[in-house]
Short mmCIF file of C-alpha atoms and ligand atoms in Angstrom, two decimals:
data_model
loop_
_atom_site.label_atom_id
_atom_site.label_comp_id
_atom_site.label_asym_id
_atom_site.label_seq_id
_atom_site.Cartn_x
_atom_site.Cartn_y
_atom_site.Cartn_z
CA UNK A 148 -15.77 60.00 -150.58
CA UNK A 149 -17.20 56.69 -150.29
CA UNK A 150 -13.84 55.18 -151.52
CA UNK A 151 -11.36 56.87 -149.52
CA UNK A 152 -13.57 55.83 -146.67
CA UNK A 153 -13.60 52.25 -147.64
CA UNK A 154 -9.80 52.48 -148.20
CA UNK A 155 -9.53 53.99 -145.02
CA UNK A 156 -11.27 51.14 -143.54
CA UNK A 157 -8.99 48.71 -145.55
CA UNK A 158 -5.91 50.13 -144.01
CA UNK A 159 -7.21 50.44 -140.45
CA UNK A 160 -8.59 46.56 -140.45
CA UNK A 161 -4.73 45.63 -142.05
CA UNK A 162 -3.13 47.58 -139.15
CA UNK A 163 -5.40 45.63 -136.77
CA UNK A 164 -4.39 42.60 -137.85
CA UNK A 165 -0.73 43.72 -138.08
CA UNK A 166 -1.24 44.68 -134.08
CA UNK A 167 -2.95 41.23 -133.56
CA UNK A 168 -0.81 39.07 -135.29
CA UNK A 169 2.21 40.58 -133.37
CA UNK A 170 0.29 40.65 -129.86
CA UNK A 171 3.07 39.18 -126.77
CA UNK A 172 4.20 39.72 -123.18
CA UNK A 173 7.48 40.73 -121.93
CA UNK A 174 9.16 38.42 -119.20
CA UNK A 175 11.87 39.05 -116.59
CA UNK A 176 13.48 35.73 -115.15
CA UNK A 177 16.49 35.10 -113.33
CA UNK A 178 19.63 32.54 -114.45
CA UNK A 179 19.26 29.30 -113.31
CA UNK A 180 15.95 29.07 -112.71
CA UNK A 181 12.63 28.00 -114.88
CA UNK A 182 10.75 29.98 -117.33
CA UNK A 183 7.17 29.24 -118.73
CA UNK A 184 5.85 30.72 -121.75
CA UNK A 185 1.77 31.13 -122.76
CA UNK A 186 1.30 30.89 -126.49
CA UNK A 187 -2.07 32.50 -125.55
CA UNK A 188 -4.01 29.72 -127.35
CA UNK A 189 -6.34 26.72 -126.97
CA UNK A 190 -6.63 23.93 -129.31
CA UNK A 191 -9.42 21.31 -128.06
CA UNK A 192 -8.12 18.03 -127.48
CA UNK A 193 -9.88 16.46 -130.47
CA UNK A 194 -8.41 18.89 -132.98
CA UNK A 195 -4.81 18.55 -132.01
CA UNK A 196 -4.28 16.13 -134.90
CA UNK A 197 -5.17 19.44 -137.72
CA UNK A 198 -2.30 21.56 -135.61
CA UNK A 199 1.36 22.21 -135.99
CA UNK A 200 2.66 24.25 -133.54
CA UNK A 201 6.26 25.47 -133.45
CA UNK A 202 8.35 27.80 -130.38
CA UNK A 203 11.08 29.14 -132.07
CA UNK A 204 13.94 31.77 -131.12
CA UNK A 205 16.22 33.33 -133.75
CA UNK A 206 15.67 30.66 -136.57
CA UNK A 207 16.10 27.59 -134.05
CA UNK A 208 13.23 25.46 -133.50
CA UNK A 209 13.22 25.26 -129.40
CA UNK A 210 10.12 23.12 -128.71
CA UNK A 211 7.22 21.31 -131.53
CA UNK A 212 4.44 19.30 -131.87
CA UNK A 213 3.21 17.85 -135.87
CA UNK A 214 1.18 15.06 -135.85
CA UNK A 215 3.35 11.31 -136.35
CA UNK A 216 6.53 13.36 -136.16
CA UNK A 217 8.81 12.66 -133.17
CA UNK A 218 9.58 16.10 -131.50
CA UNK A 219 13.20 15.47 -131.03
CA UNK A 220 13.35 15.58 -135.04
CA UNK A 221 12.07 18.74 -134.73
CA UNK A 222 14.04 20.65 -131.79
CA UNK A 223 17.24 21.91 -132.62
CA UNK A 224 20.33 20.58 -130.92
CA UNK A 225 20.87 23.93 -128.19
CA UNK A 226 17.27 22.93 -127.12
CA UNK A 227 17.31 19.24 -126.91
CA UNK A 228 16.56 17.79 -123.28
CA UNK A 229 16.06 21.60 -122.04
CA UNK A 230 12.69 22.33 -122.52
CA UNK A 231 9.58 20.78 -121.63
CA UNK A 232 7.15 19.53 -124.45
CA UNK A 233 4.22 22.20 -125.49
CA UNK A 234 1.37 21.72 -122.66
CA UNK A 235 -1.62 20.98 -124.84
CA UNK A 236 -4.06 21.89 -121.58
CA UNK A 237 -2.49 24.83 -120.87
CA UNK A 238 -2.52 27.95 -124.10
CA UNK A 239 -0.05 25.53 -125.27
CA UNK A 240 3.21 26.65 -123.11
CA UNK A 241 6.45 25.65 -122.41
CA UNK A 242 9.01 25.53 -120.18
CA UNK A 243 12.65 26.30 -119.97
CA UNK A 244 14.09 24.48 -117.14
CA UNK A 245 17.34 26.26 -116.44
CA UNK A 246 17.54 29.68 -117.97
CA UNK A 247 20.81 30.70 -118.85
CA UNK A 248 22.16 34.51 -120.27
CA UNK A 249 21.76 32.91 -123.71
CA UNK A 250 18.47 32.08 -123.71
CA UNK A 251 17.66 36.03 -123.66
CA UNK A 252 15.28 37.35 -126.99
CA UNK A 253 11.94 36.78 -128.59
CA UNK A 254 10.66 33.41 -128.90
CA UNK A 255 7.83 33.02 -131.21
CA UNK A 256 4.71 30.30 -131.07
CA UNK A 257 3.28 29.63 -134.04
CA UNK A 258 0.16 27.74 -134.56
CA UNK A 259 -0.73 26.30 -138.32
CA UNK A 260 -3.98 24.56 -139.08
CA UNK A 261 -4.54 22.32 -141.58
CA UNK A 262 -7.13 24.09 -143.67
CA UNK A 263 -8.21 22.15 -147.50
CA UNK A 264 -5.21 20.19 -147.32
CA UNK A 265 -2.89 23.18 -146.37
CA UNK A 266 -1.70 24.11 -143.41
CA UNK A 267 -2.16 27.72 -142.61
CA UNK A 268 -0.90 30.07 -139.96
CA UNK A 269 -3.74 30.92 -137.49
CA UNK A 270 -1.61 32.25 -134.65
CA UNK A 271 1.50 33.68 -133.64
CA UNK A 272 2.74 34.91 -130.13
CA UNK A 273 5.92 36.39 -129.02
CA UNK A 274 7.25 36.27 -125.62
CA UNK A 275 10.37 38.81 -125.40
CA UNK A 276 12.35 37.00 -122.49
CA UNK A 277 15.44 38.95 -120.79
CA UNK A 278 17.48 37.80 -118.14
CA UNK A 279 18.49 38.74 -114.82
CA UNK A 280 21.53 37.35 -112.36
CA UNK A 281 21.81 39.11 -108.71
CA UNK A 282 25.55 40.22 -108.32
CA UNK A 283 26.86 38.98 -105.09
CA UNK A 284 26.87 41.54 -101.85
CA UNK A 285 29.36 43.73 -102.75
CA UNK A 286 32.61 43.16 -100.96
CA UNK A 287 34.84 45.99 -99.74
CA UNK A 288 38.71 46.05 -99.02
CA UNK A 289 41.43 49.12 -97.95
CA UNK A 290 44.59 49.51 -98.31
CA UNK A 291 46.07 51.76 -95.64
CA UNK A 292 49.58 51.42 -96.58
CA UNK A 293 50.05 54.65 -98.11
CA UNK A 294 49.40 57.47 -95.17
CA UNK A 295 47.87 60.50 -96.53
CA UNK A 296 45.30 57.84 -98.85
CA UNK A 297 42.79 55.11 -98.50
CA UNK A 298 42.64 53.13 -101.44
CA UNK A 299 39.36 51.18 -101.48
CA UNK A 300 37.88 48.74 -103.76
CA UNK A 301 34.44 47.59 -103.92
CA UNK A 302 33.77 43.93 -105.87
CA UNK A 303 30.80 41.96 -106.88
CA UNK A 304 30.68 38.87 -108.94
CA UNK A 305 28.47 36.56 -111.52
CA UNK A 306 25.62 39.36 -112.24
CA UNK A 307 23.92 40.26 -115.12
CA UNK A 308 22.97 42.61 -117.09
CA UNK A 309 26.33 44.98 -117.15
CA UNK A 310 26.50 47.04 -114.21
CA UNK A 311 27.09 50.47 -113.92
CA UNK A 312 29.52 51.82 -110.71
CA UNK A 313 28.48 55.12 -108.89
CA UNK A 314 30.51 56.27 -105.50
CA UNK A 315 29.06 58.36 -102.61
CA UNK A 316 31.04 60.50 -100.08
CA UNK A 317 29.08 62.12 -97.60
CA UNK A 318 25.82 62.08 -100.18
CA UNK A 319 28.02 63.81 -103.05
CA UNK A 320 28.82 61.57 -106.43
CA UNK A 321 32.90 61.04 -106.90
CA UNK A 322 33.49 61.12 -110.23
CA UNK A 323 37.48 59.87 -110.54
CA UNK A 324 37.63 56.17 -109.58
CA UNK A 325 38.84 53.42 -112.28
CA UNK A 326 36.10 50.32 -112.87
CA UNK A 327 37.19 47.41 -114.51
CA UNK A 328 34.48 45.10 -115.79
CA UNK A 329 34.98 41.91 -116.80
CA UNK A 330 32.21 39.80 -118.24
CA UNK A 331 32.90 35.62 -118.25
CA UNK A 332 33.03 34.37 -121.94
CA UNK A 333 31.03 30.95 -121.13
CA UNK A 334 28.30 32.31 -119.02
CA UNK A 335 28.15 35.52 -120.25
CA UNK A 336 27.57 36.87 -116.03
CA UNK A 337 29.64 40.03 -115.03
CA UNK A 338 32.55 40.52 -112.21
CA UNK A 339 33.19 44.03 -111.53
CA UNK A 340 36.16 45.87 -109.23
CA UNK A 341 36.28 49.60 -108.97
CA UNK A 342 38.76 51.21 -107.09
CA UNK A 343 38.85 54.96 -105.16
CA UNK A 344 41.59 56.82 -104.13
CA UNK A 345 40.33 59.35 -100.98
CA UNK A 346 42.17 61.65 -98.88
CA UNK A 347 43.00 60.37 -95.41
CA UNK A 348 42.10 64.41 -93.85
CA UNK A 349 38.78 63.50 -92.56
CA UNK A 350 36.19 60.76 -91.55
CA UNK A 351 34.94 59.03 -94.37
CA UNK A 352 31.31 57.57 -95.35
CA UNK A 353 31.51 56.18 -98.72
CA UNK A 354 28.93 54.48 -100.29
CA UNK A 355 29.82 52.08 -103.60
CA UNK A 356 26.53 51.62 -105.34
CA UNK A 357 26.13 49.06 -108.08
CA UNK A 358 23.28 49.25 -110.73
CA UNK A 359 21.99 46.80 -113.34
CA UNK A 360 18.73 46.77 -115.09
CA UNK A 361 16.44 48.05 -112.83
CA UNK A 362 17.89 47.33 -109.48
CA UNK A 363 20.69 48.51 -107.22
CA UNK A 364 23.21 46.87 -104.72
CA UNK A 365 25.16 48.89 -102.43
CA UNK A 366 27.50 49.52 -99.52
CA UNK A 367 28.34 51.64 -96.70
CA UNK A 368 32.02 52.39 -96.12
CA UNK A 369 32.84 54.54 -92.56
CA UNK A 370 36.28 54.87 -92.25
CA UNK A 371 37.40 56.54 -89.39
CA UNK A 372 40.59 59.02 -89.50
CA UNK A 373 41.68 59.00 -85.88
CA UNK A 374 45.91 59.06 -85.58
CA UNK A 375 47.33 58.17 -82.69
CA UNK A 376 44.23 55.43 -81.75
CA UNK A 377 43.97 51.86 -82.46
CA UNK A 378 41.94 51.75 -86.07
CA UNK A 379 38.33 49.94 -85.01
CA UNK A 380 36.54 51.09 -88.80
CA UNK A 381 33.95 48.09 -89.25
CA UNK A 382 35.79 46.34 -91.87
CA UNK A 383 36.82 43.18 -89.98
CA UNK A 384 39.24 41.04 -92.13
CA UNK A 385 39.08 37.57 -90.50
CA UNK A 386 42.57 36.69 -91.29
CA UNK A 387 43.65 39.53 -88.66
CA UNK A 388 41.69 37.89 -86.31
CA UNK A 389 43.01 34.20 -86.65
CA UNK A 390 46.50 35.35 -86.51
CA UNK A 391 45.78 37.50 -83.59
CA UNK A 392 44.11 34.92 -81.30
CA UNK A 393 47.15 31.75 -82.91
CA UNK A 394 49.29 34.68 -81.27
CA UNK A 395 47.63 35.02 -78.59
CA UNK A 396 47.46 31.44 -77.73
CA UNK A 397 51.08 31.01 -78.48
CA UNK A 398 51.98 33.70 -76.75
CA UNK A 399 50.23 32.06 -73.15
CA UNK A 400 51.25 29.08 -74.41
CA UNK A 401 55.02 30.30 -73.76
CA UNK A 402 53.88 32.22 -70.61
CA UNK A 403 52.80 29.01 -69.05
CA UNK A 404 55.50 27.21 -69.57
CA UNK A 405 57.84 29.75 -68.17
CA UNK A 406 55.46 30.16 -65.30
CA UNK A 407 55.73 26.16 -64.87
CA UNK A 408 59.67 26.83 -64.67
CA UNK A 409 59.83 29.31 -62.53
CA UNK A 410 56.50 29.08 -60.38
CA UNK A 411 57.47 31.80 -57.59
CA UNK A 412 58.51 34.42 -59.85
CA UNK A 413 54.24 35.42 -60.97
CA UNK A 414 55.19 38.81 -62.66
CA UNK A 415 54.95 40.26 -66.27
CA UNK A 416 51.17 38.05 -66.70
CA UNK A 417 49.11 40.79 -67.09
CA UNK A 418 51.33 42.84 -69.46
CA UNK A 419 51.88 40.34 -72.32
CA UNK A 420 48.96 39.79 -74.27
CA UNK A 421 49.39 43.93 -75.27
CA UNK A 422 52.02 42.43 -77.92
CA UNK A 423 50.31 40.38 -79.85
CA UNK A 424 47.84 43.88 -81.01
CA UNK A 425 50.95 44.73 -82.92
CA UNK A 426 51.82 41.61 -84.51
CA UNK A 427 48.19 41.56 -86.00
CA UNK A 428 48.36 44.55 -86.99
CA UNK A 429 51.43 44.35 -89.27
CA UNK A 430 49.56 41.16 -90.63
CA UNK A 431 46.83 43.34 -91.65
CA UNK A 432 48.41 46.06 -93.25
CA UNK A 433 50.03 42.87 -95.22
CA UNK A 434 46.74 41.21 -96.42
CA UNK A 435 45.25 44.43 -97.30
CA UNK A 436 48.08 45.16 -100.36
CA UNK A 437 47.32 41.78 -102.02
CA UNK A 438 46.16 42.65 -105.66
CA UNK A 439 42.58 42.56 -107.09
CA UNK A 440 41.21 38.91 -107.98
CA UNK A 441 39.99 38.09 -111.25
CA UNK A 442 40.69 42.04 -112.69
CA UNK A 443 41.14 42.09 -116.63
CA UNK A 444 41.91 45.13 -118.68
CA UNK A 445 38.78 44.34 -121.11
CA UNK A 446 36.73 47.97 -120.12
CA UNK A 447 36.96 50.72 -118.28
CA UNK A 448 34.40 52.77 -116.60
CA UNK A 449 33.51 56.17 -118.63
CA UNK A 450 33.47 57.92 -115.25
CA UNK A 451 37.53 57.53 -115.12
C1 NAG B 57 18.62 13.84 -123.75
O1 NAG B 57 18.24 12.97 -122.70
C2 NAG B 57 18.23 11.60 -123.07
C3 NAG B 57 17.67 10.80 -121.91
O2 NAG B 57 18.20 11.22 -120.69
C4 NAG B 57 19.65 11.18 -123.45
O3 NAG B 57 19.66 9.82 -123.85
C5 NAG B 57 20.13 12.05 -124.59
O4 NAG B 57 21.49 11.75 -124.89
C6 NAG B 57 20.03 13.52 -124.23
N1 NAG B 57 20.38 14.33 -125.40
C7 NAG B 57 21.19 15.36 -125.35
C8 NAG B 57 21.48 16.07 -126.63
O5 NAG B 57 21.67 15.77 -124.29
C1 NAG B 58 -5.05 30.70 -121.43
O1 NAG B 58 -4.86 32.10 -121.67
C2 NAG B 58 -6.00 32.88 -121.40
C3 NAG B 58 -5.71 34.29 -121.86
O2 NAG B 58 -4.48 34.73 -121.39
C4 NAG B 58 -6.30 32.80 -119.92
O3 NAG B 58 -7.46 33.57 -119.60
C5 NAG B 58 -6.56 31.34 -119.53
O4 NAG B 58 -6.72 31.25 -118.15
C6 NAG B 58 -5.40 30.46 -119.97
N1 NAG B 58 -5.75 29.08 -119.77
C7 NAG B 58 -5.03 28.25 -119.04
C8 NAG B 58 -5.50 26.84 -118.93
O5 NAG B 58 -4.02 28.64 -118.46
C1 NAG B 59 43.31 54.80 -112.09
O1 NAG B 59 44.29 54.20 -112.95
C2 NAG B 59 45.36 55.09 -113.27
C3 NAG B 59 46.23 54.37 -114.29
O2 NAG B 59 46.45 53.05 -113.89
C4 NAG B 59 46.12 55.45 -112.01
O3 NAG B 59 47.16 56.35 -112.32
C5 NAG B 59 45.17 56.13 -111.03
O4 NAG B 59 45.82 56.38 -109.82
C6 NAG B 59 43.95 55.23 -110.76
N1 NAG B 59 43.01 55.96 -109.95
C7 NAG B 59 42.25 55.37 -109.04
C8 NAG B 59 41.30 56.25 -108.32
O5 NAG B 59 42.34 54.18 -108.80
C1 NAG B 60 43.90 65.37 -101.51
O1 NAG B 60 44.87 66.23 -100.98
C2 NAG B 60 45.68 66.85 -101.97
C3 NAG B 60 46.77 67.63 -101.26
O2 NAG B 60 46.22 68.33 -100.16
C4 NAG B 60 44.79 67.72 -102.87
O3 NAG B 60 45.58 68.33 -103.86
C5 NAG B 60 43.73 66.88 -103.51
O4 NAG B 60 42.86 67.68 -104.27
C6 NAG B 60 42.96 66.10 -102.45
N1 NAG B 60 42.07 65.19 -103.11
C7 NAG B 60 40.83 65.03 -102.72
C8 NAG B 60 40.05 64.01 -103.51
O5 NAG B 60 40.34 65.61 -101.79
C1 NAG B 61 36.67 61.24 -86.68
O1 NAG B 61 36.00 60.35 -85.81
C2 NAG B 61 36.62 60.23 -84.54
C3 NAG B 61 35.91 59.15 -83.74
O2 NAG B 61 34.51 59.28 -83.87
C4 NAG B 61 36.62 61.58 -83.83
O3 NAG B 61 37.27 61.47 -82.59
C5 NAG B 61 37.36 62.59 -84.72
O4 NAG B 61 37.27 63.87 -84.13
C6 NAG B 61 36.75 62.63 -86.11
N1 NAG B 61 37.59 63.46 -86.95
C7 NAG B 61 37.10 64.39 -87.78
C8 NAG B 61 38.09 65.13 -88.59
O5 NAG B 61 35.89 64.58 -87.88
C1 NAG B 62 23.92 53.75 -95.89
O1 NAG B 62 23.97 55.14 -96.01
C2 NAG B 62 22.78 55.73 -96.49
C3 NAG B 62 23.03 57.23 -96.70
O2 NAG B 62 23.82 57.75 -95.68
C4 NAG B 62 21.66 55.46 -95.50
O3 NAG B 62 20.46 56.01 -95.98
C5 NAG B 62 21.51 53.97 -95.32
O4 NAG B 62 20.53 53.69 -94.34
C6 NAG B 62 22.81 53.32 -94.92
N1 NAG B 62 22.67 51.89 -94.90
C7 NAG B 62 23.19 51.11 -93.96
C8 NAG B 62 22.97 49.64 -94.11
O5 NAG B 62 23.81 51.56 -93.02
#
């Protein structure tokens, strides 16, 4: 009795200092900007000279302190000039100064002492670090060429982690829309294009929702399916406008100069700037068929 109770004790004090040894904090930070890490540990001033401390991250030595060593023997190359040196006065952090989708893991501190002319391990601390990047405000085009369909696409660039795409119509999920997703090889940030095909019967309100990690982007699509009338849906394309009011311009432009010529003759004014609505529309339908930026046929969505 007395020994299974002692080895009891045995096990439970080694799975203590199992927990303990591998005690750490999990950290969220976004791309480009600082991180700071807490080793969780003091050393008094005066006894910084028995210490080695090391942060490391997947066998690379990122920042270190050993007394009459110069830290930049120490650091590894990927980590030279990017970190700053271990903050004695403060649990002995660091900082990252410009976190990039690489620098996501574990990063270990690890304090030795020097104990009877050894030095020994008295503390270790992991900080799991992953990364975040905010995808830009989804953009949304249409194509309205083809008459019975709106084909619309919904982009958003340089975000991180992968995204997944849902679509909304009218509060019910669409489930046949082709993704692509293209991730940049240097930076490691996503793009991402997905494309719907919907039937031009009704009025539409679409929403294209984009998730990552824990948080969501999305946008509201009401597209109006009114023949006969002048389309006013709330997707204003800028280039319509410019052409529309270099039309316009050019088209008074003209009208003044034949109204210089012949001076009496006042008719027709008020009637001319109706054709210019046509021009810009032609230019719209033109701008609108222009192929997806920046697509590449690396993956496609499993909701296809
Ligand atoms: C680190 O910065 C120093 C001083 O600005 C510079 O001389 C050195 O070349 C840099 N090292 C690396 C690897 O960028
Ligand atoms: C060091 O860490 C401890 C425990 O997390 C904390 O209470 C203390 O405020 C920290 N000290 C400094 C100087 O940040
Ligand atoms: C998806 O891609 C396939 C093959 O390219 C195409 O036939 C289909 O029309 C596309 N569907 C949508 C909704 O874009
Ligand atoms: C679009 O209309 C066609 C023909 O009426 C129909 O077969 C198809 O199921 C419709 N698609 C959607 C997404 O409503
Ligand atoms: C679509 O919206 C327009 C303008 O609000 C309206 O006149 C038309 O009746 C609607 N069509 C349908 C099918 O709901
Ligand atoms: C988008 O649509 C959803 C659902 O219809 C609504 O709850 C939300 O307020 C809308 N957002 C905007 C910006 O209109």
């Amino acid at each position: 009795m007395a020994q299974t109770g002692l080895s009891t004790l045995i096990l439970l004090v080694t799975y203590l200092g199992f927990v303990c040894s591998s005690s750490g904090e999990t950290q969220i930070a976004r791309v480009n900007e600082p991180a700071t890490f807490s080793c969780n540990y003091n050393i008094p001033k005066k006894e910084m000279a028995n210490h080695r401390i090391y942060w490391q991250k997947a066998g690379k030595v990122v920042q270190a302190y050993a007394p009459g060593k110069k830290v930049e023997d120490l650091i590894d190359l990927p980590y030279v000039n990017r970190t700053t040196p271990i903050d004695s006065s403060n649990n002995l952090s660091i900082t990252i100064l410009s976190l990039q989708v690489a620098d996501e893991g574990t990063y270990e501190c690890i304090v030795q002492k020097l104990i009877g002319g050894q030095y020994q391990r008295v503390h270790k601390y992991d900080v799991k670090l992953s990364i975040r990047a905010d995808f830009s405000d989804p953009s949304v085009s249409v194509n309205e060429e083809d008459p019975s369909i709106w084909r619309i696409t919904c982009s958003s660039r340089n975000g991180y982690p992968q995204p997944n795409i849902f679509w909304m119509n009218n509060g019910k999920e669409l489930t046949s829309f082709n993704t692509t997703i293209f991730q940049d090889p240097a930076t490691r940030l996503y793009n991402v294009d997905s494309e719907v095909h919907v039937n031009r019967t009704t009025n539409l309100s679409l929403i294209c929702l984009i998730k990552y990690s824990d948080f969501q982007l999305s946008k509201n699509i009401t597209l109006k399916n009114d023949p006969g009338a002048v389309s006013t849906h709330q997707l204003i394309i800028i280039p319509t406008v410019i052409s529309f009011f270099i039309f316009f311009i050019a088209i008074m432009c003209v009208n003044r100069r034949n109204c210089q010529l012949c001076k009496k003759q006042k008719a027709g004014f008020n009637s001319v700037p109706q054709a210019p609505t046509v021009v810009a529309k032609e230019e719209k339908a033109e701008d609108l068929v222009l192929p997806l930026p920046h697509v590449e046929p690396t993956a496609a969505s499993d909701y296809v």
